[in-house]
Amino acid sequence: MRILDFYPANCKNCYKCVRNCSVKAIKMIDDQAQIVEEKCIACGNCFLVCPQNARNIHSDLDNVTQALKRGKKIIISIAPSYLGVYEEPYKLITVLKHLGASAVEETSIGAAKVTELYKEFVKETNIKNVITTCCPTVNMMVQTYYPDLIKYLIPIDSPMIAHCKMIRKKYGSEAFIVFLGPCISKKCEAYGYQLSGILDGVISFEELDKLLELRNIDISTFEESYPDVEGNYTGKKYPLDNGVLSGMKEVVQENNFTPLSISGIDNLRGAFDALLSGDLSDVIIEANSCDGGCLGGPAIPKKSKNVHVRKTKVKTKVQSFKNKEYTNYSQDKTISYVRNFRNKHYEFLSYTEEDIKNILEITGKHGKADELNCGACGYDTCREKAISVLEGLSHPQMCMPYMRSEAEKISNIYFEYSPSIILIVDLDLNILDLNPAGEKAFNININNIRKKPLSSIMPVDDFKSVIETESNMVGRKLNLENYGLIVFQRIIYLPKNKILFGILNDISMEEMKKEQIINFKLNTLETADKVIEKQMRVAQEIAGLLGETTAETKTALLKLKKVVLEENESNG
């Protein structure tokens, strides 16, 4: 089951998640970020920085709600960081009871048990270095990226699992056990234990706040109450820097360890690299993946005060518990708190220098001088970015300098070689730029007219109109008689850039051809008119001749008829 992933979002050219993922467990497919499970250590940094809030985190809220409807006995183990996260933490306990919890216990009970087990482990084990295992992200980080350090991980359950085992033993199989805390990776840690019945759900403080908001519940309106079982001073300090090691001072000194409290993945990486190289030894490391420890967890509500305020609140509140011991749980010897870690080493594929060089060249990096290592793509170096492309985690177009160069190259080619006149002016109608086609048409050099008024080379009425109307002029014919040009003019208004972009297409030849065609038509009509007039004149002349001939013929026939009649009378 996928615990963590991203919802599809407007995820383009941002790469904040990649930049903030210390182990680069994110791949980009069709401009969508996806988590690579086998690389991920569930730190949650990618979700914290995502501007689209595209976090898709598995939630057990529905399961808890169904358990309430079925009348299950809900037992909540609440992380000790709640004392700093919430303004009125003890009112939160009342709210949890109001929501249906049968009992609320502090996870610090399990933390105190873990401290005891840690001390026993250090005393009884001849080990060179020690790394605490309360933080599931640290455990995943070591198993995935530093498998040679697994031998230094203390094979003891986390406080969450230890406490849930205690609760299960106390309340039996009918109880529905829920962990409530500031952590996302606890969901990953809990998954296997949920299948085995140790606990039933993990809810983050952030999820709880969304539920309260949905149900219109205001914590401040409730009375204070206290957890059914509270942890002691040792366990309550776990969310603080040095919180684990402060309960182990004597055993640490007896075994000649140097205690180190390290928070933050990058800081941990430095320490782990030093352990591998041998530069660091005889140390016991309190390891927390979040800067500020658990009080800097990724699932703390955004409205909570900053991490320094949270730390101060916790330090103040735990002082009253300095000498208090929990007595609610018997030291049941039948519960095993031992856990094992296994090698989950992520095998990075190896690529030849030629493969890497080919990818670098695709993005315009033909030598070391071209490798800017700007980090805009999310990778620290251009070389790492090239390898990620070969791994299928990214693509060449994620390189911002390369894409900008390509865009500028295309725009420059268009500007330089366009047959159209292209000019750029500011809103005061001063010339900012003119392309070579424009220089040729106006017979000027841009260097001689830059920052000079546009009116010095052409009419500006249309440009003024565009500024006044704040709308583009789609197209208009303009006769530039001084240059022997007729142009089709388009003017684009760019208010954000405070410029006007003019494109003038030379249509002089077309206009000349149009005029020639018109003249040809007029000449043709005139010629046709003359021909028709001449034909009419000829027709009239022919008609006149035909009329005379007909009259003469008629006279001759009449004379012939008279002669014939006279001959008939004389013979008769």
XYZ file of C-alpha atoms in Angstrom:
572
model
C 0.000 0.000 0.000
C 1.279 3.447 -0.940
C 1.413 5.595 2.186
C 2.768 8.762 0.557
C 2.362 10.269 -2.901
C 1.228 13.403 -4.709
C -2.199 14.222 -6.078
C -2.144 15.313 -9.734
C -1.654 19.079 -9.629
C -0.600 22.073 -11.626
C 2.952 20.816 -11.262
C 5.078 22.598 -13.859
C 8.609 23.969 -13.792
C 8.657 24.291 -10.000
C 10.791 21.371 -8.790
C 10.654 22.562 -5.158
C 9.927 19.005 -4.072
C 13.011 17.733 -5.925
C 15.189 20.490 -4.487
C 14.029 19.750 -0.950
C 14.256 15.952 -1.174
C 17.586 15.051 0.384
C 17.621 11.598 -1.204
C 16.118 12.624 -4.581
C 13.265 10.120 -4.306
C 11.025 12.041 -6.701
C 10.637 11.532 -10.414
C 8.903 13.794 -12.910
C 6.563 12.122 -15.398
C 4.561 14.338 -17.770
C 5.316 17.297 -15.492
C 3.827 15.474 -12.494
C 5.887 14.653 -9.410
C 5.793 11.057 -8.202
C 7.477 9.499 -5.188
C 9.874 6.616 -5.843
C 8.979 4.288 -2.966
C 12.200 2.300 -2.913
C 14.193 5.515 -2.480
C 11.852 7.444 -0.168
C 12.575 7.803 3.564
C 9.213 9.472 4.348
C 10.669 12.664 5.805
C 7.748 14.708 4.436
C 9.848 17.678 3.282
C 8.412 17.483 -0.233
C 4.894 17.885 1.147
C 5.894 20.819 3.316
C 7.283 22.835 0.395
C 4.748 21.931 -2.314
C 3.059 25.228 -3.345
C 0.100 23.265 -4.736
C -0.439 21.385 -1.447
C -0.655 18.225 -3.553
C 0.051 15.867 -0.648
C -1.679 12.511 -0.850
C -1.076 10.812 2.498
C -2.836 7.665 3.613
C -5.271 8.455 6.423
C -6.746 6.197 9.091
C -9.449 8.704 10.046
C -12.200 6.747 8.299
C -11.153 3.569 10.123
C -11.241 5.399 13.459
C -14.679 6.842 12.660
C -16.007 3.396 11.781
C -14.544 1.982 14.989
C -16.421 4.630 16.964
C -19.669 3.746 15.192
C -19.140 0.083 16.039
C -18.695 1.009 19.700
C -15.025 0.046 19.855
C -12.969 1.110 22.857
C -10.663 3.782 21.409
C -7.342 4.147 23.217
C -5.141 7.024 22.085
C -1.376 7.190 22.538
C -0.534 10.871 22.207
C 3.032 11.975 21.387
C 4.627 14.197 24.074
C 5.150 16.967 21.510
C 1.469 17.890 21.940
C 2.544 19.898 24.991
C 4.310 22.371 22.683
C 2.160 22.126 19.563
C -1.155 23.143 21.138
C -1.811 26.409 22.935
C -3.960 24.629 25.527
C -2.745 21.008 25.413
C -4.796 19.732 28.357
C -7.994 20.996 26.758
C -7.072 18.821 23.771
C -7.323 15.772 26.049
C -10.930 16.736 26.842
C -11.661 17.187 23.131
C -10.339 13.694 22.378
C -12.671 12.268 25.008
C -15.494 14.339 23.501
C -14.769 12.771 20.097
C -15.183 9.308 21.605
C -11.838 8.195 23.014
C -12.204 5.866 26.005
C -8.710 6.667 27.270
C -5.808 8.937 26.361
C -2.282 7.983 27.388
C 1.031 9.683 26.691
C 3.489 7.989 24.359
C 6.186 9.203 26.737
C 5.363 6.086 28.793
C 6.815 4.057 25.925
C 9.687 6.534 25.625
C 10.694 5.963 29.239
C 10.673 2.207 28.620
C 12.818 2.669 25.519
C 15.361 4.656 27.564
C 15.667 1.750 30.002
C 16.165 -0.698 27.146
C 18.711 1.571 25.459
C 20.761 1.718 28.647
C 20.675 -2.079 28.982
C 21.749 -2.483 25.363
C 24.716 -0.102 25.729
C 25.820 -1.813 28.972
C 25.549 -5.346 27.658
C 26.765 -4.872 24.085
C 30.333 -4.252 23.067
C 29.586 -1.927 20.180
C 31.815 0.742 18.672
C 29.106 3.287 17.798
C 25.399 3.610 18.603
C 22.516 5.204 16.679
C 19.107 5.648 18.339
C 16.111 4.202 16.506
C 13.141 6.278 17.681
C 12.821 8.057 14.325
C 11.463 5.835 11.504
C 12.865 8.151 8.830
C 16.379 7.719 10.268
C 15.899 3.946 10.287
C 14.785 3.979 6.628
C 17.678 6.250 5.719
C 20.261 3.911 7.252
C 18.707 0.742 5.803
C 18.381 2.263 2.320
C 21.505 4.401 1.952
C 23.905 3.364 4.748
C 23.429 -0.401 5.141
C 26.952 -0.735 6.554
C 25.740 1.245 9.572
C 22.812 -1.066 10.363
C 25.029 -2.775 12.934
C 25.019 0.468 14.948
C 21.216 0.813 15.061
C 19.806 -0.079 18.491
C 17.441 -3.019 17.826
C 14.688 -1.689 20.100
C 11.139 -0.594 19.270
C 10.297 3.082 18.963
C 8.344 4.709 21.822
C 5.164 4.519 19.708
C 5.419 0.760 19.173
C 6.592 0.093 22.733
C 3.650 1.998 24.204
C 1.128 0.416 21.846
C 2.394 -3.022 22.892
C 1.812 -2.006 26.521
C -1.696 -0.773 25.718
C -2.536 -3.962 23.829
C -1.378 -6.035 26.779
C -3.434 -3.908 29.178
C -6.684 -3.561 27.216
C -6.665 -6.715 25.101
C -7.620 -7.391 21.526
C -10.925 -5.522 21.732
C -9.241 -2.135 22.093
C -8.800 0.050 19.016
C -5.379 1.664 19.481
C -4.544 4.956 17.750
C -1.270 6.894 17.780
C -1.597 10.683 17.536
C 1.495 12.728 16.712
C 3.386 15.205 14.501
C 4.983 12.667 12.187
C 4.255 11.357 8.683
C 6.822 8.557 8.691
C 5.087 6.992 11.706
C 2.396 5.929 9.233
C 5.030 3.968 7.325
C 6.488 2.489 10.516
C 3.058 1.480 11.794
C 1.882 -0.318 8.653
C 3.445 -3.712 9.436
C 2.460 -3.452 13.103
C -1.118 -2.663 12.068
C -1.214 -5.897 10.116
C 0.021 -7.815 13.156
C -2.515 -6.158 15.481
C -0.173 -4.089 17.666
C -2.043 -0.892 16.793
C -4.928 0.069 14.536
C -4.256 3.548 13.229
C -1.969 6.564 13.070
C -3.425 10.072 13.007
C -1.358 13.234 12.666
C -1.996 16.452 14.554
C -2.702 18.042 11.190
C -5.400 15.471 10.384
C -6.946 15.969 13.813
C -7.122 19.735 13.293
C -8.881 19.257 9.948
C -11.395 16.960 11.656
C -12.038 19.523 14.404
C -12.473 22.239 11.788
C -14.880 20.042 9.825
C -16.958 19.446 12.957
C -16.700 23.088 14.019
C -15.049 22.186 17.341
C -13.124 24.946 19.149
C -10.577 23.540 21.620
C -10.542 26.744 23.668
C -14.189 26.278 24.699
C -13.456 23.035 26.584
C -12.295 22.479 30.157
C -8.845 21.086 30.907
C -8.340 17.442 31.773
C -5.274 15.246 31.981
C -4.247 12.033 30.230
C -5.468 8.853 31.873
C -1.840 7.810 32.133
C 0.996 10.348 32.015
C 4.618 9.670 31.251
C 7.511 10.703 33.452
C 10.157 13.374 33.046
C 12.477 11.097 31.044
C 9.840 10.253 28.446
C 8.361 13.733 28.174
C 11.750 15.154 27.086
C 11.958 12.984 23.948
C 10.728 15.713 21.555
C 13.518 18.043 22.680
C 17.108 18.232 21.457
C 19.173 15.830 23.571
C 15.876 14.509 24.953
C 16.855 10.849 24.568
C 20.488 11.189 25.649
C 19.639 13.216 28.764
C 18.167 10.072 30.296
C 21.290 8.032 29.517
C 24.079 10.265 30.871
C 25.586 7.773 33.310
C 25.729 4.799 30.968
C 27.107 6.987 28.159
C 29.938 8.195 30.388
C 30.646 4.718 31.781
C 31.100 3.329 28.272
C 33.229 6.229 27.084
C 30.840 7.331 24.344
C 30.710 10.880 23.069
C 27.013 11.889 22.933
C 25.827 13.664 19.780
C 22.310 15.015 19.277
C 21.842 15.479 15.526
C 18.721 16.812 13.801
C 18.092 17.198 10.093
C 18.767 14.794 7.254
C 21.681 16.713 5.779
C 23.362 16.890 9.182
C 22.794 13.183 9.671
C 24.267 12.435 6.269
C 27.452 14.215 7.291
C 27.667 12.206 10.506
C 26.942 8.903 8.761
C 29.562 9.597 6.086
C 32.056 10.310 8.875
C 31.152 7.013 10.574
C 31.764 5.145 7.337
C 35.115 6.818 6.746
C 36.217 6.283 10.347
C 36.562 10.000 11.020
C 33.883 9.634 13.671
C 33.951 6.864 16.264
C 32.993 5.999 19.834
C 29.844 8.080 19.565
C 26.227 7.563 20.523
C 24.022 9.549 18.135
C 20.556 10.745 19.057
C 19.222 10.897 15.498
C 16.209 12.954 14.432
C 15.339 13.544 10.798
C 13.412 16.769 11.476
C 15.178 20.020 12.259
C 14.158 20.754 15.839
C 13.356 17.107 16.526
C 9.755 15.907 16.750
C 8.630 19.448 17.558
C 9.615 20.301 13.981
C 7.585 17.455 12.491
C 5.978 17.786 9.029
C 2.418 17.054 10.246
C 2.150 19.862 12.787
C -0.762 22.243 12.064
C 0.330 25.346 10.190
C -1.357 27.619 12.733
C 0.899 26.298 15.496
C 3.594 28.625 16.850
C 7.133 28.316 15.484
C 9.420 25.517 16.621
C 11.337 27.628 19.141
C 8.120 28.574 20.920
C 7.082 24.917 20.960
C 10.404 23.880 22.502
C 10.151 26.521 25.196
C 6.623 25.435 26.116
C 7.645 21.772 26.423
C 10.720 22.586 28.513
C 8.595 24.664 30.872
C 5.869 22.060 31.256
C 8.081 19.001 31.809
C 9.979 20.538 34.731
C 7.174 19.652 37.144
C 7.565 15.966 36.215
C 11.279 15.787 37.046
C 10.907 13.355 39.944
C 7.716 11.597 38.883
C 7.738 7.923 37.841
C 4.889 6.139 36.084
C 3.418 3.222 38.023
C 0.456 2.318 35.867
C 2.155 -0.442 33.918
C 3.709 -3.514 35.457
C 7.122 -4.513 34.196
C 5.648 -7.311 32.111
C 8.513 -9.579 31.034
C 6.402 -11.278 28.392
C 6.402 -8.219 26.111
C 9.258 -8.206 23.639
C 10.505 -4.821 22.515
C 13.200 -6.187 20.215
C 13.103 -5.324 16.538
C 15.376 -6.121 13.616
C 16.623 -4.013 10.753
C 17.381 -5.321 7.291
C 19.410 -4.217 4.337
C 17.170 -2.366 1.855
C 20.075 -0.826 0.013
C 19.058 1.130 -3.046
C 21.334 0.103 -5.885
C 22.257 3.076 -8.026
C 22.849 2.104 -11.638
C 26.232 2.985 -13.055
C 26.623 4.869 -16.319
C 29.604 5.481 -18.552
C 31.195 8.877 -18.880
C 30.052 8.879 -22.487
C 26.409 8.370 -21.410
C 26.640 11.247 -18.946
C 28.455 13.449 -21.447
C 25.765 12.840 -24.075
C 23.018 14.001 -21.702
C 25.051 17.039 -20.695
C 25.543 17.967 -24.342
C 21.808 17.679 -25.008
C 21.334 20.504 -22.521
C 24.082 22.622 -24.033
C 26.850 21.684 -21.605
C 29.802 20.913 -23.817
C 32.444 21.556 -21.180
C 32.957 22.268 -17.482
C 32.457 25.987 -18.063
C 28.902 25.278 -19.258
C 28.003 23.359 -16.083
C 26.526 26.128 -13.941
C 25.398 23.786 -11.120
C 22.665 26.312 -10.319
C 20.357 23.761 -8.692
C 17.185 25.162 -10.317
C 16.276 21.668 -11.548
C 16.448 20.298 -7.994
C 19.826 18.606 -8.332
C 22.999 20.024 -6.816
C 25.114 19.595 -9.944
C 24.551 19.318 -13.683
C 26.228 15.935 -13.550
C 23.749 14.629 -10.943
C 20.944 15.975 -13.114
C 22.319 14.132 -16.156
C 22.457 10.884 -14.174
C 18.844 11.407 -13.037
C 17.836 11.707 -16.693
C 19.538 8.384 -17.414
C 17.690 6.886 -14.403
C 14.376 8.083 -15.783
C 13.745 10.392 -12.808
C 13.892 13.641 -14.767
C 14.157 14.967 -18.303
C 16.490 17.417 -20.088
C 13.843 20.143 -20.209
C 14.073 20.494 -16.410
C 17.270 22.497 -16.939
C 16.207 26.140 -16.620
C 19.321 27.770 -18.166
C 19.065 25.363 -21.109
C 15.351 26.068 -21.674
C 15.922 29.801 -21.348
C 18.782 29.609 -23.806
C 16.598 27.651 -26.232
C 13.757 30.145 -25.877
C 16.108 33.075 -26.386
C 17.723 31.316 -29.318
C 14.375 30.828 -31.028
C 13.203 34.367 -30.279
C 16.530 35.809 -31.411
C 16.411 33.830 -34.638
C 12.920 35.142 -35.321
C 13.924 38.696 -34.433
C 17.110 38.616 -36.486
C 15.837 36.829 -39.579
C 12.178 37.763 -39.764
C 11.315 39.487 -43.072
C 8.830 41.617 -41.124
C 9.839 44.912 -39.575
C 9.835 44.380 -35.783
C 10.179 47.303 -33.438
C 9.824 47.649 -29.682
C 9.005 50.938 -27.977
C 8.277 51.975 -24.384
C 5.051 53.642 -23.262
C 6.637 57.046 -23.934
C 7.060 55.883 -27.538
C 10.829 55.847 -27.396
C 12.536 53.211 -29.528
C 13.989 50.284 -27.565
C 14.882 47.901 -30.375
C 14.578 47.402 -34.121
C 15.371 44.267 -36.056
C 17.638 44.101 -39.149
C 14.651 44.112 -41.505
C 13.558 47.374 -39.898
C 17.050 48.860 -40.108
C 17.100 48.097 -43.849
C 13.592 49.433 -44.451
C 14.210 52.710 -42.600
C 17.839 52.882 -43.725
C 19.082 53.435 -40.184
C 21.164 51.712 -37.509
C 19.451 50.818 -34.225
C 22.411 52.143 -32.236
C 21.774 55.608 -33.660
C 18.068 55.761 -32.791
C 17.758 53.703 -29.610
C 15.925 55.702 -26.892
C 14.900 58.279 -29.519
C 11.223 59.070 -30.288
C 9.461 56.717 -32.674
C 8.041 59.798 -34.391
C 11.531 60.455 -35.755
C 11.154 57.582 -38.199
C 7.405 56.983 -38.679
C 3.864 58.143 -37.777
C 2.836 57.293 -34.203
C -0.927 57.924 -34.157
C -1.751 54.207 -34.142
C 0.693 53.537 -31.290
C -0.884 56.348 -29.244
C -4.321 54.893 -29.878
C -3.202 51.478 -28.588
C -1.851 53.065 -25.382
C -5.087 55.026 -24.844
C -7.382 52.038 -25.448
C -5.003 49.537 -23.821
C -5.927 47.038 -26.507
C -4.012 45.519 -29.378
C -4.410 46.755 -32.925
C -4.993 43.689 -35.050
C -4.045 45.153 -38.402
C -4.068 48.347 -40.409
C -2.577 49.501 -43.689
C -0.043 52.312 -43.384
C 1.610 54.200 -46.223
C 5.195 55.176 -45.395
C 5.696 57.462 -48.370
C 9.131 58.677 -47.209
C 10.486 55.148 -47.548
C 8.429 54.058 -50.526
C 6.722 51.465 -48.384
C 3.189 50.340 -47.726
C 2.942 48.149 -44.630
C 0.314 46.103 -42.831
C 0.732 47.144 -39.211
C 0.017 45.143 -36.023
C 0.654 46.625 -32.583
C 0.709 44.487 -29.424
C 0.313 46.099 -26.003
C 2.273 44.436 -23.175
C 1.303 46.301 -19.973
C 3.300 44.080 -17.609
C 6.464 44.781 -19.592
C 5.427 48.388 -20.247
C 6.235 48.099 -23.942
C 4.561 48.093 -27.341
C 5.534 45.469 -29.853
C 5.087 46.521 -33.483
C 5.143 44.165 -36.461
C 5.087 45.807 -39.897
C 4.694 43.553 -42.910
C 5.860 45.104 -46.164
C 2.967 44.845 -48.623
C 4.379 47.299 -51.168
C 4.698 44.651 -53.905
C 1.210 43.366 -53.254
C -0.178 46.885 -53.372
C 1.764 47.552 -56.588
C 0.379 44.392 -58.133
C -3.110 45.374 -57.025
C -2.660 48.781 -58.695
C -1.312 47.120 -61.830
C -4.306 44.807 -61.928
C -6.689 47.725 -61.439
C -4.941 49.707 -64.213
C -5.042 46.659 -66.455
C -8.755 46.286 -65.813
C -9.354 49.973 -66.482
C -7.309 49.800 -69.709
C -9.198 46.689 -70.746
C -12.530 48.391 -70.108
C -11.437 51.466 -72.060
C -10.259 49.298 -74.977
C -13.472 47.302 -74.908
C -15.478 50.539 -74.880
C -13.623 51.789 -77.975
C -14.098 48.463 -79.775
C -17.785 48.451 -78.983
C -18.139 52.052 -80.188
C -16.341 51.209 -83.444
C -18.472 48.098 -83.923
C -21.604 50.188 -83.455
C -20.364 52.707 -86.022
C -19.568 49.932 -88.528
C -22.944 48.377 -87.886
C -24.631 51.705 -88.639
C -22.633 52.115 -91.842
C -23.492 48.602 -92.921
C -27.109 49.233 -92.130
C -27.039 52.392 -94.265
C -25.476 50.582 -97.201
C -27.962 47.758 -96.888
C -30.820 50.306 -96.958
C -29.601 51.956 -100.216
C -29.058 48.625 -101.929
C -32.521 47.432 -100.996
C -34.156 50.581 -102.420
C -32.288 50.222 -105.708
C -33.221 46.562 -105.912
C -36.871 47.409 -105.322
C -36.870 50.064 -108.085
C -35.304 47.600 -110.523
C -37.881 44.971 -109.718
C -40.745 47.427 -110.193
C -39.385 48.400 -113.603
C -39.044 44.727 -114.556
C -42.626 44.068 -113.448
C -43.945 46.972 -115.595
C -42.175 45.666 -118.716
C -43.632 42.161 -118.206
C -47.158 43.525 -117.783
C -46.873 45.659 -120.918
C -45.717 42.673 -122.986
C -48.699 40.596 -121.818
C -51.224 43.305 -122.839
C -49.776 43.620 -126.374
C -49.926 39.860 -126.947
C -53.454 39.654 -125.692
